[in-house]
CSV table of C-alpha atoms and ligand atoms in Angstrom, one decimal:
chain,number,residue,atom,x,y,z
A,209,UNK,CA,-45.9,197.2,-53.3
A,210,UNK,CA,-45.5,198.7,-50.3
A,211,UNK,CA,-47.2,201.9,-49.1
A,212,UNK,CA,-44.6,203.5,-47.1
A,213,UNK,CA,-43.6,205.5,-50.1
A,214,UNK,CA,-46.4,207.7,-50.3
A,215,UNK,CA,-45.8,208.6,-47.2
A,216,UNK,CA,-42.3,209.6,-47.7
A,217,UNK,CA,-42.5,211.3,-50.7
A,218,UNK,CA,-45.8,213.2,-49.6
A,219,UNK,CA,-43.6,214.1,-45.9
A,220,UNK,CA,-41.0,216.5,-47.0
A,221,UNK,CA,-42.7,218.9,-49.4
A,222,UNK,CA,-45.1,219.6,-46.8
A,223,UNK,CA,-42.2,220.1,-44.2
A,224,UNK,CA,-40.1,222.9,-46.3
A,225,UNK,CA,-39.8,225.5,-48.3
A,226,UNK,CA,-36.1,226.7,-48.3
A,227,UNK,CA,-36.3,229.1,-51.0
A,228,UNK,CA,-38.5,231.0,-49.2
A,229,UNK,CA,-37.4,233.8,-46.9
A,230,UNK,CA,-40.0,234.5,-44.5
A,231,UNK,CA,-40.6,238.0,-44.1
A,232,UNK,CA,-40.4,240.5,-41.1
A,233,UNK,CA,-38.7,237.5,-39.6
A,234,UNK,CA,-37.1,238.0,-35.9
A,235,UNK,CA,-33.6,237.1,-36.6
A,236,UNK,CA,-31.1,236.5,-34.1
A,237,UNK,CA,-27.5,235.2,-34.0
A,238,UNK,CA,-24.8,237.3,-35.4
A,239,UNK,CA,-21.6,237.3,-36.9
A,240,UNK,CA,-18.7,237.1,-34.5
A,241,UNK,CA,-16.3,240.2,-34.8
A,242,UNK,CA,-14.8,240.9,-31.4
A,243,UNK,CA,-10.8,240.1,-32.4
A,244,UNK,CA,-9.7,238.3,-29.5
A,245,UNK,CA,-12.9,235.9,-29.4
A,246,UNK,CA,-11.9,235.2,-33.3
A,247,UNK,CA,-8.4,234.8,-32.2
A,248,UNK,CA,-9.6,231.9,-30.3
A,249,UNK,CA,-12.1,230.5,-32.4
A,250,UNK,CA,-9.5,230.5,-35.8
A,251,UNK,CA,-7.1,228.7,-33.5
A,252,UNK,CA,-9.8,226.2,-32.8
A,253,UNK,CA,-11.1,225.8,-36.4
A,254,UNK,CA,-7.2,225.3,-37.5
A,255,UNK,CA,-7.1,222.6,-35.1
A,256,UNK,CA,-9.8,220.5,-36.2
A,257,UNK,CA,-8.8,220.7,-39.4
A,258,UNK,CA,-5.1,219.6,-39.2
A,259,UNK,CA,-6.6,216.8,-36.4
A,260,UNK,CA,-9.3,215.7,-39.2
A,261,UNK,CA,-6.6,215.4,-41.7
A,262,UNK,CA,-3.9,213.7,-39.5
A,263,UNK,CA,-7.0,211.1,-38.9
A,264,UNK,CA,-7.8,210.7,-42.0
A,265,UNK,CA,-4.1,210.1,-43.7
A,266,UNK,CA,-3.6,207.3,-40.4
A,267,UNK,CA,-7.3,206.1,-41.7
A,268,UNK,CA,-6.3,205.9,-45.8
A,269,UNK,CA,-2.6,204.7,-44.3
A,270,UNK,CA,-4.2,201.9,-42.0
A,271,UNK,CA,-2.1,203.5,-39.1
A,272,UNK,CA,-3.2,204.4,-35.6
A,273,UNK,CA,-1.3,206.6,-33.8
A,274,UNK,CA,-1.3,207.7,-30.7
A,275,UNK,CA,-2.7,211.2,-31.2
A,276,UNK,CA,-5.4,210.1,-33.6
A,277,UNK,CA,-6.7,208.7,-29.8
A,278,UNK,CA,-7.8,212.5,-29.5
A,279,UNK,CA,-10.3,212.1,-32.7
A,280,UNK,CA,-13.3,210.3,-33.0
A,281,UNK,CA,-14.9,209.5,-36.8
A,282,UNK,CA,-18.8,209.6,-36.6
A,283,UNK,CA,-20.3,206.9,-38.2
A,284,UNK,CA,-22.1,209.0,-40.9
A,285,UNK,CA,-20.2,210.0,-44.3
A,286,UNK,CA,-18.6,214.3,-43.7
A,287,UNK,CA,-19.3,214.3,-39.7
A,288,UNK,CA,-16.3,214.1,-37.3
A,289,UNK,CA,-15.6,214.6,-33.9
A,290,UNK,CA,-12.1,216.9,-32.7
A,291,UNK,CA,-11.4,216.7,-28.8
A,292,UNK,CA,-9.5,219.8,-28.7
A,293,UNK,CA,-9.0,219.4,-24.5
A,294,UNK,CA,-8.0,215.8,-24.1
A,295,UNK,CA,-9.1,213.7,-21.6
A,296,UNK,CA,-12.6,213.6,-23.0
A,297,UNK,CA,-12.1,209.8,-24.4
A,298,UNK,CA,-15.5,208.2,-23.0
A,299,UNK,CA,-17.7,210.7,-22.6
A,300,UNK,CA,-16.7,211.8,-26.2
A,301,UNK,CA,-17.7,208.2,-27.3
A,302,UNK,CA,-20.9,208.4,-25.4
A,303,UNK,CA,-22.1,211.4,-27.3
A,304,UNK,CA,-21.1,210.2,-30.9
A,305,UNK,CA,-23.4,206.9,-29.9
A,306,UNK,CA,-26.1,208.8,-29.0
A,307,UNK,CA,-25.7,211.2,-32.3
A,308,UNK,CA,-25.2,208.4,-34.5
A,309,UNK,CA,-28.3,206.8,-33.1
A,310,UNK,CA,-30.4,209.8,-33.8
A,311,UNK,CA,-29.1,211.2,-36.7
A,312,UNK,CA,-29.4,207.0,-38.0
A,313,UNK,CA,-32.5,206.2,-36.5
A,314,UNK,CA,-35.7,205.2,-38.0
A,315,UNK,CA,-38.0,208.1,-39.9
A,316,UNK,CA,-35.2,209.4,-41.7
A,317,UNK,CA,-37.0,210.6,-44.9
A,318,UNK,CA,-35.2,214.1,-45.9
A,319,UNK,CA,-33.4,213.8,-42.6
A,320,UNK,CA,-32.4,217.9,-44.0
A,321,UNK,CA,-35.8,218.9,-44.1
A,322,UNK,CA,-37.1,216.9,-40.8
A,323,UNK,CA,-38.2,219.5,-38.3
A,324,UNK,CA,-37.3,216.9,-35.1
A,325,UNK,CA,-33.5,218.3,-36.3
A,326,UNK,CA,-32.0,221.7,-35.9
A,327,UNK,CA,-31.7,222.2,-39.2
A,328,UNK,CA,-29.4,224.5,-41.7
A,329,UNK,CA,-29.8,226.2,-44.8
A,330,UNK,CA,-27.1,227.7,-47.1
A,331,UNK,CA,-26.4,229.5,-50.2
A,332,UNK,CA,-24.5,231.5,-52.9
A,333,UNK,CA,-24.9,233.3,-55.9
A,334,UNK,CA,-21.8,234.2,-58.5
A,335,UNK,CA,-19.5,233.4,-55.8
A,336,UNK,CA,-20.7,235.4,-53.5
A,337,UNK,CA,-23.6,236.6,-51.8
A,338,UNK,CA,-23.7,234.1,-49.1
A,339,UNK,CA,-26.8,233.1,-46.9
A,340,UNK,CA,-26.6,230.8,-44.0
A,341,UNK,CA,-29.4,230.6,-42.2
A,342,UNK,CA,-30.2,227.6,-38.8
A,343,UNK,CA,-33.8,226.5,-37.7
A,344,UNK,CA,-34.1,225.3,-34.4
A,345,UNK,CA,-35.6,221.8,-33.4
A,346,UNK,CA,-39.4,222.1,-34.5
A,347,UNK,CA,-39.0,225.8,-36.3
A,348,UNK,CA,-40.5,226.1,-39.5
A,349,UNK,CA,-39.5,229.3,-40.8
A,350,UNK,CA,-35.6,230.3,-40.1
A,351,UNK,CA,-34.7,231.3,-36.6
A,352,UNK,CA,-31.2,232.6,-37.9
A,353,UNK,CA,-30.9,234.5,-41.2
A,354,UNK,CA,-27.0,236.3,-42.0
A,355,UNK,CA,-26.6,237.9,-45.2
A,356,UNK,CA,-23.3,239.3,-43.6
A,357,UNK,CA,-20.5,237.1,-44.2
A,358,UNK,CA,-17.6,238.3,-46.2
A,359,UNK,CA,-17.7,234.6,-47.5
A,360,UNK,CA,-16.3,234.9,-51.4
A,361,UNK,CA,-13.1,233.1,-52.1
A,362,UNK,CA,-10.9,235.7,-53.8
A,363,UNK,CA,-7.3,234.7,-55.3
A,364,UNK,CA,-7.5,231.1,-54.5
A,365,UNK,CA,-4.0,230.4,-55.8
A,366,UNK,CA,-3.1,232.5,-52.8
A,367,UNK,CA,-5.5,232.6,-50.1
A,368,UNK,CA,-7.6,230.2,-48.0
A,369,UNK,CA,-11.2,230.6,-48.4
A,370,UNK,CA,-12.8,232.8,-45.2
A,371,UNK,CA,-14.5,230.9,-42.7
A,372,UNK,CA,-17.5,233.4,-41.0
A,373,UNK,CA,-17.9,232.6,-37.3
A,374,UNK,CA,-21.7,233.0,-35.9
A,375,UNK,CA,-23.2,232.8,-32.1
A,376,UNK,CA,-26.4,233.2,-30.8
A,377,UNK,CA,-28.1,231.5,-33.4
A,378,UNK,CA,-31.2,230.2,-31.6
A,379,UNK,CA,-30.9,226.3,-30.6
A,380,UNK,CA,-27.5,226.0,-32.6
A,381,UNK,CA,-24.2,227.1,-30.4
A,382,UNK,CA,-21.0,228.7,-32.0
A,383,UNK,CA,-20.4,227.4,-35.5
A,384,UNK,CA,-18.7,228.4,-39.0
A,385,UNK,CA,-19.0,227.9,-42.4
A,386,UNK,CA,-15.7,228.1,-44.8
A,387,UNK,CA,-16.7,227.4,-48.6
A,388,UNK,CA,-14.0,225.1,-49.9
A,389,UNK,CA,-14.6,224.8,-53.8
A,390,UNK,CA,-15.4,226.7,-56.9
A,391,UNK,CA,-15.6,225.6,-60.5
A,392,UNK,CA,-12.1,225.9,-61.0
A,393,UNK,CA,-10.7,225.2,-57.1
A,394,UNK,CA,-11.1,222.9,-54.9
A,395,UNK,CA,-9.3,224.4,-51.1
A,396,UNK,CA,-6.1,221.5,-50.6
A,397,UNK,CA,-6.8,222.5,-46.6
A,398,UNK,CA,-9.0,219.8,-46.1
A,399,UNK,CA,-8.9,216.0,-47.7
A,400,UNK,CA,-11.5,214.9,-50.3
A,401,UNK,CA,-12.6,218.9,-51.4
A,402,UNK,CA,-14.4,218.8,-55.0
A,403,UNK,CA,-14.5,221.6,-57.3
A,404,UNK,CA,-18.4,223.0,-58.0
A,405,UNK,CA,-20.4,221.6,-60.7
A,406,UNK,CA,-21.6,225.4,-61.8
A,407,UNK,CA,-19.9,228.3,-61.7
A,408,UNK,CA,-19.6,229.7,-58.3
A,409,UNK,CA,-18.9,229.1,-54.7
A,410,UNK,CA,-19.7,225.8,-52.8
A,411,UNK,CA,-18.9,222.9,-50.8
A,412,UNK,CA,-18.7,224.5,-47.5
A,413,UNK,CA,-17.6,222.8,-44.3
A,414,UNK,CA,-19.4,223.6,-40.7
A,415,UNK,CA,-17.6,223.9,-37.2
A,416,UNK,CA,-19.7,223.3,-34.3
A,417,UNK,CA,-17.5,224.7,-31.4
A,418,UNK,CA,-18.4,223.3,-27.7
A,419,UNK,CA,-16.5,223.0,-24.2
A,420,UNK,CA,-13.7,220.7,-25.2
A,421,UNK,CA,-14.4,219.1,-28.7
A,422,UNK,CA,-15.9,220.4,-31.8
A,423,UNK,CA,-17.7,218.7,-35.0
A,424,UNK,CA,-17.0,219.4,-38.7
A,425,UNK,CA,-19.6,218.3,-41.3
A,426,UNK,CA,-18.4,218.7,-44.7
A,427,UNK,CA,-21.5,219.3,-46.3
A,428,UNK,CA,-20.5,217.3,-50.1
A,429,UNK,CA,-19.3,214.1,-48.3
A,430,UNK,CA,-22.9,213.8,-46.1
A,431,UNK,CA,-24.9,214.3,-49.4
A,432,UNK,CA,-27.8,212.3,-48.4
A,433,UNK,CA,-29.9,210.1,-51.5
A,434,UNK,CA,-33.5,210.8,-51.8
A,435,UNK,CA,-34.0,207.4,-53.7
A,436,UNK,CA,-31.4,205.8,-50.8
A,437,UNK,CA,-34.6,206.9,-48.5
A,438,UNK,CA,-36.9,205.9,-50.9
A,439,UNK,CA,-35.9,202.6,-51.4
A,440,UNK,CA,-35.0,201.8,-47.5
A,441,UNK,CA,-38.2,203.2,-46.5
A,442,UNK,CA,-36.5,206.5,-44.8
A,443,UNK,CA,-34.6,204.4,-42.7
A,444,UNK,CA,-30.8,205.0,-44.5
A,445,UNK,CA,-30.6,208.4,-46.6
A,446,UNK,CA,-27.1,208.0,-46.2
A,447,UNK,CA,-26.5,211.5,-45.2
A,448,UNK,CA,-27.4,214.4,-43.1
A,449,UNK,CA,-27.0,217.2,-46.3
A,450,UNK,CA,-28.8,217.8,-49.8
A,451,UNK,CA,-26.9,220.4,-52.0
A,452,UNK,CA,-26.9,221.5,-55.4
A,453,UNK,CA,-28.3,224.2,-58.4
A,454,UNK,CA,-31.3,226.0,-57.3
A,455,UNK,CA,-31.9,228.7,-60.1
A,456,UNK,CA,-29.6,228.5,-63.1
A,457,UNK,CA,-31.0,231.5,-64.4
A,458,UNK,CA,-31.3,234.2,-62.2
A,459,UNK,CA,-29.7,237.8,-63.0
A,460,UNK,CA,-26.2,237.7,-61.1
A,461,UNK,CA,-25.1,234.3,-61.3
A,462,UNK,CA,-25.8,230.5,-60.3
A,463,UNK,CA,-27.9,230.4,-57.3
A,464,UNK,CA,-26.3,227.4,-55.6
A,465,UNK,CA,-27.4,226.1,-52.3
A,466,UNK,CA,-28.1,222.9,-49.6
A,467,UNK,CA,-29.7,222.2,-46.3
A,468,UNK,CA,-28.2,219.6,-43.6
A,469,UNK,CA,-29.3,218.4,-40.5
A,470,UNK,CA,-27.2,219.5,-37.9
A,471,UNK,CA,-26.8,218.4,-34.3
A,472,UNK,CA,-28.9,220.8,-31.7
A,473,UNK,CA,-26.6,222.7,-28.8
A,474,UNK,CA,-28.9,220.6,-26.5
A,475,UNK,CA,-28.2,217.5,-28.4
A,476,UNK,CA,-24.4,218.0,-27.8
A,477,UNK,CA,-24.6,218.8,-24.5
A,478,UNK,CA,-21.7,216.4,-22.1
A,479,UNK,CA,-23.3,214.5,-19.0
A,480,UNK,CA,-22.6,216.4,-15.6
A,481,UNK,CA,-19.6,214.2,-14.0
B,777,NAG,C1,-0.8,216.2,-37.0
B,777,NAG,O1,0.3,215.4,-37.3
B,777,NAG,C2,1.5,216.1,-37.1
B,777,NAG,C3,2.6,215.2,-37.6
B,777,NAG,O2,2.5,213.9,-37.0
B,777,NAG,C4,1.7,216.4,-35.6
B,777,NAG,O3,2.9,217.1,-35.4
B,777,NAG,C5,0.5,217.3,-35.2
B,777,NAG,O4,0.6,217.6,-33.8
B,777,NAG,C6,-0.8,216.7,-35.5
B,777,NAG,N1,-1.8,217.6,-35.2
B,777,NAG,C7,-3.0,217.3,-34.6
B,777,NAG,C8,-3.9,218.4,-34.4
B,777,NAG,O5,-3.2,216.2,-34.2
């Protein structure tokens, strides 16, 4: 028997509380509103997903083509690079290394709740109500709460699901968050999208937006295993994300919910030429 495991299984319910909203909390970050900034940004986030799916048909297809050059796949399950500039190649390759070194390292016990990660928390209630909130490297308590996004998927038959663009968010950089999935849909804008155990909204997919590239984690294919981390002695959880049910019966609906580790906007940061 080895004695590691008390160790990991002691670690992370020391380390967090998500269901906790700490009060008269500073918040910072907001929601981004300014039109022609979101112009941008939707252009961006349509981008990464046709590249992500282009790369992924060539993957399933066993094809290689010449624009899938402009893509890299990170070697964790739901996290991909998009070079949206070009001419990134190496240095792009650099960073994913390093990321997939210290997102695969060793101490990886509930990589989502390990406070040497920015960290992110979110969650929705009758397919609405959205709360996304980031924690900086080291933070305990959330240094970004929004309660503000117009997330809920209305008229799927019809309409994409919203994606909510945030800035400012201490530690994190521009991001989004689309939910693609509720009990009866699952969004066809992306490949691999799963329709939500409960009722309700879930699934969602994050854009990390930097100089030249961007990162998409779908949160549902990084679903990390607490007995994978167990069992390997926190060394291979198998993903950065741990979603699901957290109150079935709460007035108002499902409360479903997840928290991933998420690369840091220092992590990410390209080396000076
Ligand atoms: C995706 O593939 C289509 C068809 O090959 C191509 O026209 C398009 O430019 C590609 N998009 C991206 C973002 O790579």
């Amino acid at each position: 028997m080895k004695f590691f495991n008390t160790l990991v299984l002691a670690l992370p319910a020391a380390q967090a509380m998500p269901g906790v909203i700490p009060r008269n909390l500073h918040t910072n970050g907001v929601e981004i509103r300014d039109e022609a900034t979101l112009e941008k940004l939707r252009a961006s986030h349509a981008y990464t997903l046709e590249a992500l799916r282009n790369q992924t048909i060539a993957a399933r297809e066993g094809a290689g083509s010449e624009h899938d050059k402009r893509l890299v796949i990170f070697g964790l399950g739901g996290f991909a690079f998009i070079e949206v500039a070009g001419a990134l190649g190496g240095t792009i390759a650099g960073l994913q290394n390093k990321l997939l070194k210290m997102f695969t390292g060793d101490k990886q016990e509930q990589i989502w709740h390990n406070w040497g990660y920015c960290r992110t928390y979110f969650q929705t209630q009758g397919g609405g109500n959205c709360e996304t909130r980031t924690y900086d490297r080291e933070a305990q308590d959330a240094t970004a709460v929004h309660q503000d996004g117009p997330c809920a998927w209305n008229d799927p038959e019809n309409n994409d699901p919203p994606v909510v663009f945030y800035e400012g968010d201490q530690g994190i950089g521009k991001y989004s968050i689309q939910y693609t999935a509720t009990d009866e849909y699952a969004w066809d804008g992306l490949e691999g999208t799963e329709t939500c155990a409960a009722e309700g909204l879930c699934n969602p997919s994050y854009v990390f937006y930097r100089e030249g590239y961007n990162m998409i984690l779908n949160t549902w294919q990084s679903q990390g295993e607490i007995s994978a981390c167990q069992y390997s002695g926190g060394e291979d959880c198998k993903g950065l994300c741990s979603s699901g049910v957290k109150d079935q019966f709460q007035s108002g609906g499902v409360v479903w919910g997840g928290d991933c580790a998420i690369p840091c906007e220092s992590d990410t940061e390209l080396p000076e030429e």
